[in-house]
Amino acid sequence: MRRILVPALTAVLGLSALTATSPASAAPAERDKPFPSRIELPDGFEPEGIAIGPGAKAWLGSLADGDIYRVSLRTGEGEVVVDGTGTPAVGLKSDRRARLFVAGGDSGTARVVETRSGDVTDYDLDGAFVNDVVLTKQAAWFTDSGLPQLYRVARDAKGAAAATATTLPLTGEWVQGTGFGANGISTTPTGGDLLVINSGTGVLYRVDPSTGVATAVDLGGASLTMGDGMLRHGRLLYVVRNRINEIAVIRLDRTGSSGELVRTITADDLAESTSFDVPTTVAKFGGKLYLPNARFGTTATPDTDYWVTKVRAKP
């Protein structure tokens, strides 16, 4: 683990704070303007993860070089606020202090970015492909798509991350399978256990965070192959199925032991101004879901278009 300072970030955020227009002084027409359905990202950015908040701003990570891009959901305007060092930024989450927890993909690492101070803490997890992350009150949990295990970074009462991480092997009913294993991660409605999707097998598991014992969630026969990022809101679990361009909406029971597929969000639910092209992760603001499109079937070049798609969370 090492700590480095990103001085440019503090300057950028300070400038943004000085120049931002407060809601009270914004023109009425601007305040009433609907949030865009499609948010353009920098050409060649190669997004994968998204986190939203505090407020109506989203954070996105680049698979290409680890850049972190901050964008306004209201205007669609954004900028790179953390320059990457070549390590991919895959799944990420933000807390109430705008602290970012970032999975490092095939680097086998993770990092925590203190966006207000510019401090970055790196964790060498010795992983195969650190893919996604979820925050609980006590910890940040990272998945590994190449190894049957999770990584835990403890958090204190203010959400600050510990200096080291621990590894939790997945046991019980967990079947690693071939190809990508553990991918998206969330929590059960009670918050006591974790939910982890295996992309290759399409099985959703409930995982005891104290033991690593995994139990398959009864979905009534529904398969979630190609399951990627996940988001739980109450008892609804949104599972992004990346290469088939849809989101499975699961209504869970209180414990997360079983669930029912109640809806599938597809391109037919989108505004005419936007589209899906291999969405990977999902975040929510108000009644809308936001998904970055990784475009895995398209050869990435410095000129390749990338964007975030907005869709209604409810039918």
Short mmCIF file of C-alpha atoms in Angstrom, two decimals, residues 22-290:
data_model
loop_
_atom_site.label_atom_id
_atom_site.label_comp_id
_atom_site.label_asym_id
_atom_site.label_seq_id
_atom_site.Cartn_x
_atom_site.Cartn_y
_atom_site.Cartn_z
CA SER A 22 -25.90 27.88 -7.03
CA PRO A 23 -29.39 26.49 -7.66
CA ALA A 24 -30.91 29.69 -6.24
CA SER A 25 -29.10 31.88 -8.77
CA ALA A 26 -29.47 29.59 -11.79
CA ALA A 27 -31.77 30.79 -14.54
CA PRO A 28 -35.28 29.33 -14.23
CA ALA A 29 -35.07 27.92 -17.76
CA GLU A 30 -31.86 26.07 -16.87
CA ARG A 31 -33.34 24.68 -13.63
CA ASP A 32 -36.43 23.42 -15.45
CA LYS A 33 -34.52 21.88 -18.34
CA PRO A 34 -34.80 18.06 -18.21
CA PHE A 35 -31.67 16.05 -17.52
CA PRO A 36 -30.26 14.69 -20.82
CA SER A 37 -31.08 11.10 -21.76
CA ARG A 38 -27.64 10.63 -23.27
CA ILE A 39 -24.45 11.98 -21.69
CA GLU A 40 -21.44 12.12 -23.94
CA LEU A 41 -18.07 10.99 -22.58
CA PRO A 42 -14.64 11.89 -23.95
CA ASP A 43 -13.72 10.08 -27.17
CA GLY A 44 -11.67 6.97 -26.49
CA PHE A 45 -12.55 6.98 -22.76
CA GLU A 46 -13.58 3.29 -22.52
CA PRO A 47 -15.91 3.51 -19.49
CA GLU A 48 -16.91 0.61 -17.27
CA GLY A 49 -17.92 1.70 -13.77
CA ILE A 50 -20.25 4.50 -12.62
CA ALA A 51 -21.05 6.01 -9.24
CA ILE A 52 -23.40 8.89 -8.47
CA GLY A 53 -23.25 11.42 -5.66
CA PRO A 54 -23.09 13.37 -3.55
CA GLY A 55 -25.57 15.40 -5.55
CA ALA A 56 -26.39 15.20 -9.24
CA LYS A 57 -22.92 14.32 -10.43
CA ALA A 58 -21.58 11.03 -11.69
CA TRP A 59 -18.09 9.57 -11.54
CA LEU A 60 -16.87 7.22 -14.27
CA GLY A 61 -13.69 5.20 -14.57
CA SER A 62 -11.67 4.47 -17.70
CA LEU A 63 -10.55 0.97 -18.62
CA ALA A 64 -7.93 2.49 -20.90
CA ASP A 65 -5.77 4.31 -18.35
CA GLY A 66 -7.65 4.67 -15.06
CA ASP A 67 -8.79 8.27 -15.53
CA ILE A 68 -11.73 9.35 -13.37
CA TYR A 69 -14.27 11.58 -15.13
CA ARG A 70 -16.80 13.71 -13.22
CA VAL A 71 -19.95 14.81 -15.06
CA SER A 72 -23.08 16.78 -14.22
CA LEU A 73 -26.26 14.76 -14.72
CA ARG A 74 -28.14 18.03 -15.17
CA THR A 75 -26.03 19.52 -17.98
CA GLY A 76 -23.93 16.65 -19.31
CA GLU A 77 -20.78 18.74 -18.87
CA GLY A 78 -17.77 17.09 -17.29
CA GLU A 79 -14.03 16.85 -16.94
CA VAL A 80 -11.28 14.42 -15.96
CA VAL A 81 -10.55 15.08 -12.28
CA VAL A 82 -8.09 12.26 -11.58
CA ASP A 83 -5.42 11.39 -14.10
CA GLY A 84 -4.88 7.65 -14.36
CA THR A 85 -1.48 6.01 -14.14
CA GLY A 86 -2.22 3.19 -16.56
CA THR A 87 -4.06 0.98 -14.07
CA PRO A 88 -7.64 0.31 -15.24
CA ALA A 89 -10.59 1.76 -13.36
CA VAL A 90 -13.37 -0.84 -13.46
CA GLY A 91 -16.28 -0.85 -10.97
CA LEU A 92 -16.43 2.06 -8.53
CA LYS A 93 -18.60 3.48 -5.75
CA SER A 94 -18.73 6.86 -4.02
CA ASP A 95 -19.66 7.68 -0.43
CA ARG A 96 -21.20 10.80 1.14
CA ARG A 97 -17.78 12.47 1.34
CA ALA A 98 -17.14 12.00 -2.40
CA ARG A 99 -14.62 9.30 -1.57
CA LEU A 100 -14.20 6.85 -4.48
CA PHE A 101 -13.53 3.12 -4.12
CA VAL A 102 -12.17 1.82 -7.42
CA ALA A 103 -11.57 -1.76 -8.63
CA GLY A 104 -8.38 -2.18 -10.66
CA GLY A 105 -9.26 -4.97 -13.09
CA ASP A 106 -6.40 -7.15 -14.34
CA SER A 107 -3.86 -5.16 -12.30
CA GLY A 108 -5.11 -7.15 -9.29
CA THR A 109 -5.38 -3.95 -7.27
CA ALA A 110 -7.89 -1.49 -5.84
CA ARG A 111 -7.62 2.14 -4.79
CA VAL A 112 -9.45 4.70 -2.71
CA VAL A 113 -9.47 8.29 -3.97
CA GLU A 114 -10.11 11.12 -1.51
CA THR A 115 -11.47 13.59 -4.04
CA ARG A 116 -11.54 16.50 -1.57
CA SER A 117 -7.88 16.22 -0.57
CA GLY A 118 -6.42 14.48 -3.60
CA ASP A 119 -5.01 11.56 -1.57
CA VAL A 120 -4.98 8.13 -3.22
CA THR A 121 -4.48 4.86 -1.34
CA ASP A 122 -3.47 1.83 -3.40
CA TYR A 123 -4.12 -1.79 -2.36
CA ASP A 124 -2.17 -4.65 -3.91
CA LEU A 125 -4.70 -7.46 -3.60
CA ASP A 126 -2.71 -9.95 -5.68
CA GLY A 127 -5.96 -10.57 -7.53
CA ALA A 128 -6.67 -11.91 -11.00
CA PHE A 129 -9.35 -9.41 -12.14
CA VAL A 130 -10.70 -7.09 -9.44
CA ASN A 131 -14.02 -6.18 -10.96
CA ASP A 132 -16.63 -4.44 -8.83
CA VAL A 133 -17.25 -3.00 -5.37
CA VAL A 134 -20.05 -2.34 -2.91
CA LEU A 135 -19.98 -0.22 0.25
CA THR A 136 -21.43 -1.22 3.60
CA LYS A 137 -21.20 0.69 6.88
CA GLN A 138 -18.24 -1.40 7.94
CA ALA A 139 -16.35 -2.13 4.73
CA ALA A 140 -15.81 -1.91 0.99
CA TRP A 141 -16.14 -5.32 -0.67
CA PHE A 142 -14.45 -6.07 -4.01
CA THR A 143 -15.12 -9.02 -6.33
CA ASP A 144 -12.55 -10.98 -8.33
CA SER A 145 -13.76 -12.43 -11.63
CA GLY A 146 -10.80 -14.77 -11.96
CA LEU A 147 -10.58 -16.18 -8.43
CA PRO A 148 -13.31 -17.47 -6.06
CA GLN A 149 -12.78 -14.82 -3.42
CA LEU A 150 -13.73 -11.35 -2.25
CA TYR A 151 -11.57 -8.58 -0.80
CA ARG A 152 -12.52 -6.51 2.24
CA VAL A 153 -11.28 -3.02 3.10
CA ALA A 154 -12.58 -1.97 6.52
CA ARG A 155 -14.14 1.48 6.97
CA ASP A 156 -14.34 3.50 10.18
CA ALA A 157 -17.35 5.46 11.51
CA LYS A 158 -16.62 8.31 9.07
CA GLY A 159 -16.20 5.97 6.12
CA ALA A 160 -12.41 6.28 5.92
CA ALA A 161 -10.67 3.19 4.58
CA ALA A 162 -8.21 1.04 6.48
CA ALA A 163 -4.61 0.79 5.32
CA THR A 164 -4.80 -2.89 4.43
CA ALA A 165 -7.23 -5.36 2.88
CA THR A 166 -8.17 -8.94 3.73
CA THR A 167 -9.23 -11.84 1.48
CA LEU A 168 -12.42 -13.88 1.94
CA PRO A 169 -12.61 -17.18 -0.03
CA LEU A 170 -16.02 -18.09 -1.47
CA THR A 171 -17.21 -21.51 -0.29
CA GLY A 172 -20.51 -23.34 0.19
CA GLU A 173 -22.51 -23.61 -3.04
CA TRP A 174 -20.22 -21.31 -5.01
CA VAL A 175 -19.24 -22.77 -8.42
CA GLN A 176 -16.46 -20.82 -10.12
CA GLY A 177 -17.04 -22.20 -13.63
CA THR A 178 -15.00 -21.07 -16.63
CA GLY A 179 -14.52 -17.54 -17.89
CA PHE A 180 -15.60 -14.62 -15.71
CA GLY A 181 -16.84 -15.62 -12.26
CA ALA A 182 -17.81 -13.11 -9.57
CA ASN A 183 -18.72 -9.78 -11.11
CA GLY A 184 -21.37 -7.39 -9.75
CA ILE A 185 -21.90 -7.13 -6.00
CA SER A 186 -24.61 -5.65 -3.80
CA THR A 187 -26.23 -6.26 -0.42
CA THR A 188 -29.39 -8.04 0.69
CA PRO A 189 -32.43 -5.95 1.70
CA THR A 190 -31.55 -6.39 5.38
CA GLY A 191 -27.98 -5.34 4.68
CA GLY A 192 -26.62 -8.32 6.57
CA ASP A 193 -25.33 -10.37 3.64
CA LEU A 194 -23.82 -9.76 0.23
CA LEU A 195 -25.23 -10.58 -3.20
CA VAL A 196 -22.75 -11.64 -5.89
CA ILE A 197 -23.49 -12.51 -9.52
CA ASN A 198 -21.44 -15.11 -11.40
CA SER A 199 -21.36 -13.84 -14.98
CA GLY A 200 -20.42 -17.16 -16.55
CA THR A 201 -22.96 -19.40 -14.85
CA GLY A 202 -25.72 -16.79 -14.46
CA VAL A 203 -26.24 -17.75 -10.81
CA LEU A 204 -26.89 -15.12 -8.14
CA TYR A 205 -25.48 -15.94 -4.70
CA ARG A 206 -26.12 -14.71 -1.18
CA VAL A 207 -22.79 -14.60 0.66
CA ASP A 208 -22.23 -14.50 4.41
CA PRO A 209 -19.57 -11.78 4.83
CA SER A 210 -18.23 -13.34 8.02
CA THR A 211 -17.60 -16.82 6.57
CA GLY A 212 -17.65 -16.58 2.78
CA VAL A 213 -20.29 -19.31 2.57
CA ALA A 214 -22.32 -18.76 -0.60
CA THR A 215 -25.89 -19.95 -1.18
CA ALA A 216 -27.60 -19.78 -4.57
CA VAL A 217 -30.57 -17.39 -4.61
CA ASP A 218 -33.76 -19.06 -5.82
CA LEU A 219 -34.86 -17.04 -8.86
CA GLY A 220 -37.54 -19.46 -10.02
CA GLY A 221 -35.41 -20.69 -12.92
CA ALA A 222 -34.40 -17.25 -14.24
CA SER A 223 -30.81 -17.08 -15.51
CA LEU A 224 -28.59 -14.02 -15.25
CA THR A 225 -25.78 -14.99 -17.60
CA MET A 226 -23.63 -12.05 -18.65
CA GLY A 227 -24.66 -10.38 -15.39
CA ASP A 228 -22.38 -7.44 -14.73
CA GLY A 229 -22.95 -4.47 -12.43
CA MET A 230 -25.79 -4.59 -9.90
CA LEU A 231 -27.75 -2.05 -7.89
CA ARG A 232 -30.25 -2.75 -5.14
CA HIS A 233 -32.94 -0.21 -4.25
CA GLY A 234 -35.13 -1.49 -1.45
CA ARG A 235 -36.14 -5.00 -2.49
CA LEU A 236 -35.59 -4.39 -6.20
CA LEU A 237 -32.28 -5.59 -7.60
CA TYR A 238 -31.18 -4.25 -10.99
CA VAL A 239 -28.76 -6.60 -12.79
CA VAL A 240 -27.04 -5.34 -15.95
CA ARG A 241 -26.65 -8.08 -18.58
CA ASN A 242 -23.98 -6.43 -20.62
CA ARG A 243 -23.65 -8.05 -24.07
CA ILE A 244 -27.37 -8.64 -24.45
CA ASN A 245 -28.12 -4.97 -23.71
CA GLU A 246 -30.72 -5.36 -21.01
CA ILE A 247 -31.32 -4.95 -17.29
CA ALA A 248 -33.04 -7.68 -15.31
CA VAL A 249 -35.19 -6.36 -12.45
CA ILE A 250 -35.49 -8.84 -9.58
CA ARG A 251 -37.86 -8.45 -6.64
CA LEU A 252 -36.13 -10.05 -3.66
CA ASP A 253 -37.60 -11.39 -0.47
CA ARG A 254 -36.54 -9.68 2.75
CA THR A 255 -33.50 -11.90 3.33
CA GLY A 256 -32.30 -12.07 -0.25
CA SER A 257 -32.73 -15.84 -0.29
CA SER A 258 -35.14 -15.82 -3.22
CA GLY A 259 -36.37 -13.46 -5.88
CA GLU A 260 -38.59 -13.11 -8.92
CA LEU A 261 -37.82 -11.59 -12.31
CA VAL A 262 -40.50 -8.88 -12.57
CA ARG A 263 -39.28 -6.79 -15.48
CA THR A 264 -36.64 -6.55 -18.18
CA ILE A 265 -35.44 -3.13 -19.31
CA THR A 266 -34.40 -3.12 -22.97
CA ALA A 267 -33.69 -0.65 -25.76
CA ASP A 268 -37.47 -0.30 -26.24
CA ASP A 269 -37.60 1.58 -22.92
CA LEU A 270 -35.08 4.22 -23.97
CA ALA A 271 -35.60 7.72 -25.33
CA GLU A 272 -35.03 8.10 -29.06
CA SER A 273 -31.93 10.19 -28.40
CA THR A 274 -29.97 7.37 -26.78
CA SER A 275 -29.19 3.66 -27.02
CA PHE A 276 -27.48 0.70 -25.37
CA ASP A 277 -24.13 -0.66 -26.59
CA VAL A 278 -22.92 -3.16 -23.97
CA PRO A 279 -23.87 -1.34 -20.75
CA THR A 280 -21.79 -2.61 -17.85
CA THR A 281 -22.75 -0.99 -14.55
CA VAL A 282 -25.65 1.02 -13.15
CA ALA A 283 -26.28 3.84 -10.69
CA LYS A 284 -29.49 5.62 -9.70
CA PHE A 285 -30.46 9.27 -9.27
CA GLY A 286 -34.06 10.12 -8.50
CA GLY A 287 -36.27 7.85 -10.56
CA LYS A 288 -33.68 7.27 -13.29
CA LEU A 289 -30.95 4.71 -13.90
CA TYR A 290 -27.67 5.67 -15.53
#
